[in-house]
């Protein structure tokens, strides 16, 4: 049984946490990253947590010849593909950047997997594929509605590409994990979310506001048809999310997949409003945040949360960490990065 895994985008937020969990589960990990939205310090953090420095190759997944050299040099049977741009707002402003990067990187990986006979791929998908769903919570059978952003559209298109390649390629099998809103950091505070420039995601903006890096947190809209007027989301702890990838790889490696292409939701199943999350952060860390309400942001849906029954039953995966612990870990990471004494 080949227990070597290529993690494309493995120095990023989700990739680094997944690499930690893969190493803990006994896998040998090869990380490929171009540091376009990550930092080499995450690799050092992985080593501090696990005692293992994963094999690292600096390369761009959009550079097919560079990726060919990775496939030539390393014997692995499984790939987890994280290498994609992920900011909804930026994708609205720069759609071609997202289509070129997110689609080409996946096409290169899949073409090389077919060429070199590599068997298993886990794709980093997203709840954005459901668009503005009519019925909540969403299951894997919920119809995909038109994407509300180019980012979401790249995830829909990538799922279709993966499904079609699996069906057309003998021996290839794939799992798409549709995750909701990853937040938090490793409890050790050695790795966490480290955005370049102004954060696009809510929790790092919260922690940077608490740290004084940002003057004020903007909550985009308080007039949505929700109990408190702010958007509802399903916030999943990053370590819980990382474990789902390990279980997905194990399912394929051990021959337990029920179909060659499978899809699973990865979330908590609990909707939390933006205001609830902000107040929860304040309570968990005994802090007060400076925040204001701003206009709605283009591309945001009103509410989305998961039905995770399929992942619970088929992957044996469950969200385990409490939201308060996740928010404490996020603040501990921010303090570690900023040198703040808590």
Coordinates of C-alpha atoms in Angstrom, one line a residue:
X1 CA 0.0 0.0 0.0
X2 CA 1.5 3.3 -1.1
X3 CA 1.2 5.8 1.8
X4 CA 2.9 8.7 0.0
X5 CA 0.6 11.8 -0.7
X6 CA 1.3 14.8 -2.8
X7 CA -0.3 17.9 -1.2
X8 CA -0.6 20.7 -3.8
X9 CA -0.8 23.9 -2.0
X10 CA 0.4 22.2 1.2
X11 CA 2.0 25.3 2.7
X12 CA -1.3 27.2 2.7
X13 CA -3.9 27.4 5.5
X14 CA -5.9 24.2 4.9
X15 CA -2.9 22.4 3.3
X16 CA -0.6 22.9 6.2
X17 CA -3.1 21.6 8.7
X18 CA -3.9 18.6 6.5
X19 CA -0.2 17.9 6.2
X20 CA 0.0 17.7 10.0
X21 CA -2.9 15.3 10.2
X22 CA -1.5 13.1 7.3
X23 CA 1.9 12.8 9.1
X24 CA 0.1 12.0 12.3
X25 CA -1.8 9.2 10.5
X26 CA 1.5 7.7 9.2
X27 CA 1.6 9.2 5.6
X28 CA 4.7 10.4 3.9
X29 CA 3.9 13.8 2.6
X30 CA 5.3 15.7 -0.4
X31 CA 4.3 19.4 -0.4
X32 CA 4.2 21.5 -3.5
X33 CA 3.6 25.2 -3.2
X34 CA 4.6 28.5 -5.0
X35 CA 4.0 30.7 -1.9
X36 CA 1.5 32.9 -3.8
X37 CA -0.7 33.0 -0.7
X38 CA 1.3 31.2 1.9
X39 CA 4.6 31.3 3.7
X40 CA 7.6 29.0 4.3
X41 CA 7.1 29.5 8.0
X42 CA 4.1 27.0 7.8
X43 CA 6.6 24.3 6.9
X44 CA 8.6 25.1 10.0
X45 CA 5.3 25.0 12.0
X46 CA 4.5 21.5 10.6
X47 CA 7.9 20.3 11.7
X48 CA 7.5 21.8 15.2
X49 CA 4.2 20.0 15.7
X50 CA 5.0 16.6 14.1
X51 CA 8.8 16.4 14.4
X52 CA 8.9 15.8 10.6
X53 CA 9.8 18.2 7.8
X54 CA 7.8 17.1 4.8
X55 CA 9.5 16.9 1.4
X56 CA 9.0 20.3 -0.2
X57 CA 9.1 21.4 -3.8
X58 CA 8.6 25.1 -4.7
X59 CA 6.6 25.0 -7.9
X60 CA 3.5 26.4 -9.5
X61 CA 0.8 23.9 -10.4
X62 CA 0.0 25.9 -13.4
X63 CA 3.5 25.2 -14.8
X64 CA 2.9 21.7 -16.2
X65 CA 6.6 21.0 -16.9
X66 CA 7.5 21.9 -13.3
X67 CA 4.8 19.5 -12.1
X68 CA 5.9 16.8 -14.5
X69 CA 9.3 16.9 -12.8
X70 CA 7.6 16.3 -9.5
X71 CA 5.7 13.3 -10.9
X72 CA 9.0 12.0 -12.4
X73 CA 11.0 12.3 -9.2
X74 CA 8.5 11.1 -6.6
X75 CA 6.5 7.9 -6.2
X76 CA 3.1 8.7 -4.7
X77 CA -0.3 7.3 -5.4
X78 CA -2.5 10.0 -4.0
X79 CA -2.9 13.7 -4.5
X80 CA -4.8 16.3 -2.4
X81 CA -5.3 19.4 -4.5
X82 CA -5.6 22.7 -2.6
X83 CA -3.7 25.0 -5.0
X84 CA -6.3 27.7 -5.9
X85 CA -7.1 31.3 -5.3
X86 CA -10.0 31.6 -2.8
X87 CA -11.2 35.2 -2.2
X88 CA -14.8 35.7 -3.4
X89 CA -14.6 39.5 -3.6
X90 CA -11.3 39.4 -5.5
X91 CA -12.7 36.9 -8.0
X92 CA -15.6 39.3 -8.8
X93 CA -13.0 42.0 -9.6
X94 CA -10.5 39.7 -11.3
X95 CA -12.4 36.8 -12.9
X96 CA -9.7 35.8 -15.4
X97 CA -7.1 35.4 -12.7
X98 CA -9.3 32.9 -11.0
X99 CA -10.3 31.0 -14.1
X100 CA -6.7 30.7 -15.3
X101 CA -5.2 29.6 -12.0
X102 CA -7.9 27.5 -10.5
X103 CA -8.8 25.5 -13.6
X104 CA -5.3 25.1 -15.2
X105 CA -3.8 23.9 -11.9
X106 CA -6.4 21.1 -11.7
X107 CA -6.1 20.2 -15.4
X108 CA -2.4 19.8 -15.1
X109 CA -2.7 17.6 -12.0
X110 CA -5.3 15.4 -13.5
X111 CA -3.5 15.0 -16.9
X112 CA -0.3 14.1 -15.1
X113 CA -2.1 11.6 -12.8
X114 CA -3.5 9.9 -15.9
X115 CA -0.1 9.9 -17.7
X116 CA 1.8 8.5 -14.7
X117 CA -0.9 6.1 -13.5
X118 CA -1.6 7.8 -10.1
X119 CA -4.9 6.6 -8.6
X120 CA -6.4 8.8 -5.9
X121 CA -7.3 12.5 -5.8
X122 CA -9.1 14.6 -3.2
X123 CA -10.3 17.9 -4.5
X124 CA -10.7 21.0 -2.3
X125 CA -14.2 22.1 -3.2
X126 CA -16.6 24.5 -1.5
X127 CA -20.1 25.1 -0.3
X128 CA -20.2 27.9 -2.8
X129 CA -21.2 25.3 -5.4
X130 CA -24.7 25.4 -4.0
X131 CA -25.1 29.1 -4.7
X132 CA -28.0 30.7 -2.9
X133 CA -29.8 27.4 -1.9
X134 CA -33.6 27.2 -1.8
X135 CA -33.6 24.6 1.0
X136 CA -31.4 24.4 4.1
X137 CA -29.4 22.6 5.3
X138 CA -27.8 21.5 2.0
X139 CA -27.1 17.8 1.3
X140 CA -24.9 16.5 -1.4
X141 CA -28.0 16.0 -3.5
X142 CA -29.0 19.6 -3.3
X143 CA -29.1 21.1 -6.8
X144 CA -26.1 23.3 -7.6
X145 CA -27.4 26.7 -8.5
X146 CA -25.6 29.3 -10.6
X147 CA -22.5 30.4 -8.8
X148 CA -22.7 33.9 -7.1
X149 CA -19.0 34.6 -7.9
X150 CA -16.3 33.5 -10.4
X151 CA -14.6 31.8 -7.4
X152 CA -17.7 29.6 -6.9
X153 CA -17.9 29.0 -10.6
X154 CA -14.4 27.6 -10.7
X155 CA -15.3 25.2 -7.9
X156 CA -18.4 24.0 -9.9
X157 CA -16.4 23.7 -13.1
X158 CA -13.5 21.9 -11.3
X159 CA -15.9 19.3 -9.8
X160 CA -17.3 18.7 -13.3
X161 CA -13.8 18.3 -14.7
X162 CA -12.8 15.9 -11.9
X163 CA -16.0 13.8 -12.3
X164 CA -15.5 13.5 -16.1
X165 CA -11.8 12.7 -15.8
X166 CA -12.5 9.9 -13.3
X167 CA -15.2 8.4 -15.5
X168 CA -12.9 8.6 -18.5
X169 CA -9.7 7.3 -16.8
X170 CA -9.4 3.6 -15.8
X171 CA -8.1 3.3 -12.3
X172 CA -8.6 6.9 -11.3
X173 CA -10.9 7.7 -8.4
X174 CA -11.7 11.0 -6.8
X175 CA -13.5 12.6 -3.8
X176 CA -14.6 16.2 -3.7
X177 CA -14.9 17.7 -0.2
X178 CA -17.4 20.6 -0.2
X179 CA -16.4 22.5 2.9
X180 CA -18.1 25.4 4.4
X181 CA -16.2 28.2 6.4
X182 CA -12.9 26.9 7.7
X183 CA -11.7 28.9 10.8
X184 CA -9.3 28.7 13.7
X185 CA -5.8 27.4 14.0
X186 CA -3.8 24.4 15.3
X187 CA -4.1 24.3 19.1
X188 CA -0.3 24.5 19.3
X189 CA -0.4 28.0 17.7
X190 CA 2.5 26.9 15.4
X191 CA 0.3 27.1 12.2
X192 CA -2.8 29.0 11.4
X193 CA -4.3 31.3 8.8
X194 CA -1.8 33.9 7.5
X195 CA -3.4 36.1 4.9
X196 CA -1.4 38.3 2.6
X197 CA -2.4 41.9 3.0
X198 CA -6.0 42.7 4.0
X199 CA -7.8 39.5 5.0
X200 CA -10.7 38.3 2.9
X201 CA -12.1 36.0 5.5
X202 CA -13.9 37.0 8.6
X203 CA -12.0 35.4 11.5
X204 CA -8.5 36.7 10.5
X205 CA -10.0 40.2 10.2
X206 CA -11.5 39.7 13.6
X207 CA -8.2 38.6 15.1
X208 CA -6.3 41.4 13.4
X209 CA -8.8 44.0 14.7
X210 CA -8.3 42.6 18.2
X211 CA -4.6 42.8 17.8
X212 CA -4.8 46.5 16.6
X213 CA -3.6 45.7 13.1
X214 CA -7.0 46.8 11.7
X215 CA -8.8 49.8 13.1
X216 CA -12.3 48.4 12.7
X217 CA -14.1 45.3 11.6
X218 CA -16.8 45.7 8.9
X219 CA -19.8 43.5 9.1
X220 CA -21.2 43.4 5.6
X221 CA -25.0 43.9 5.9
X222 CA -27.4 43.8 8.8
X223 CA -30.6 43.7 6.7
X224 CA -30.6 40.1 5.6
X225 CA -33.7 38.0 6.2
X226 CA -32.1 36.2 9.2
X227 CA -32.8 36.4 13.0
X228 CA -30.2 39.2 13.6
X229 CA -29.9 40.5 10.0
X230 CA -26.4 39.2 9.4
X231 CA -25.4 36.3 7.1
X232 CA -25.6 32.8 8.4
X233 CA -22.6 30.4 7.9
X234 CA -21.4 27.0 8.9
X235 CA -18.0 27.6 10.6
X236 CA -15.8 24.4 10.7
X237 CA -12.7 24.1 12.8
X238 CA -9.6 23.8 10.6
X239 CA -8.3 20.7 12.4
X240 CA -11.6 19.0 12.0
X241 CA -11.6 19.9 8.4
X242 CA -8.0 18.6 7.9
X243 CA -9.0 15.2 9.4
X244 CA -11.7 14.8 6.7
X245 CA -9.0 14.8 4.0
X246 CA -7.1 12.1 5.8
X247 CA -10.2 9.9 6.0
X248 CA -11.0 10.6 2.3
X249 CA -7.5 9.4 1.3
X250 CA -7.8 6.4 3.5
X251 CA -11.2 5.5 2.0
X252 CA -9.7 5.4 -1.5
X253 CA -6.3 3.8 -0.6
X254 CA -8.1 1.0 1.4
X255 CA -10.6 0.4 -1.4
X256 CA -13.7 1.4 0.6
X257 CA -15.1 3.9 -1.9
X258 CA -18.7 3.0 -3.1
X259 CA -18.2 4.9 -6.4
X260 CA -15.1 6.1 -8.3
X261 CA -16.3 9.7 -7.8
X262 CA -17.8 10.8 -4.5
X263 CA -18.8 14.1 -2.9
X264 CA -19.1 14.9 0.8
X265 CA -20.1 18.0 2.7
X266 CA -17.7 19.0 5.5
X267 CA -19.3 21.3 8.1
X268 CA -20.8 21.4 11.6
X269 CA -24.4 21.4 10.5
X270 CA -25.0 24.5 12.7
X271 CA -25.7 27.9 11.3
X272 CA -23.9 30.8 13.1
X273 CA -24.5 34.5 12.2
X274 CA -21.7 37.0 11.7
X275 CA -22.9 38.9 14.8
X276 CA -22.9 35.6 16.8
X277 CA -19.4 34.8 15.7
X278 CA -18.1 38.3 16.7
X279 CA -19.8 38.1 20.1
X280 CA -18.5 34.5 20.6
X281 CA -14.9 35.7 19.9
X282 CA -15.3 38.5 22.4
X283 CA -16.6 36.0 25.1
X284 CA -14.1 33.3 24.4
X285 CA -11.1 35.6 24.7
X286 CA -12.5 38.2 27.1
X287 CA -12.0 41.0 24.5
X288 CA -14.0 43.8 23.0
X289 CA -13.9 44.4 19.2
X290 CA -14.4 47.6 17.4
X291 CA -16.8 46.9 14.6
X292 CA -19.3 48.6 12.4
X293 CA -22.0 47.6 9.9
X294 CA -21.2 48.2 6.2
X295 CA -23.1 47.7 3.0
X296 CA -23.6 44.2 1.7
X297 CA -20.7 42.6 -0.2
X298 CA -21.2 41.4 -3.8
X299 CA -21.2 37.6 -4.1
X300 CA -22.3 36.9 -0.5
X301 CA -25.3 34.5 -0.1
X302 CA -27.8 35.0 2.8
X303 CA -27.4 31.7 4.5
X304 CA -25.7 28.3 4.0
X305 CA -25.0 25.4 6.3
X306 CA -24.5 21.7 5.9
X307 CA -26.2 18.4 6.4
X308 CA -23.2 16.2 7.1
X309 CA -25.0 12.9 7.5
X310 CA -23.2 11.4 4.5
X311 CA -19.7 12.3 5.7
X312 CA -20.6 11.1 9.2
X313 CA -21.8 7.7 8.0
X314 CA -19.5 7.0 5.0
X315 CA -16.2 8.7 6.0
X316 CA -16.7 8.1 9.8
X317 CA -16.0 11.9 10.2
X318 CA -17.6 14.2 12.7
X319 CA -17.0 17.8 13.6
X320 CA -15.6 17.6 17.2
X321 CA -14.2 21.0 18.3
X322 CA -16.4 23.5 20.0
X323 CA -16.7 27.0 18.5
X324 CA -15.3 28.7 21.6
X325 CA -12.2 26.5 21.5
X326 CA -11.8 27.3 17.8
X327 CA -12.0 31.0 18.4
X328 CA -9.5 30.8 21.3
X329 CA -7.1 28.9 19.0
X330 CA -7.5 31.6 16.3
X331 CA -6.6 34.3 18.8
X332 CA -3.7 32.3 20.2
X333 CA -2.3 32.0 16.7
X334 CA -2.7 35.8 16.0
X335 CA -0.9 36.5 19.3
X336 CA 1.9 34.1 18.3
X337 CA 2.3 35.8 15.0
X338 CA 2.3 39.4 16.5
X339 CA 4.3 38.6 19.5
X340 CA 1.4 39.6 21.8
X341 CA 1.5 38.4 25.4
X342 CA -1.9 37.1 26.3

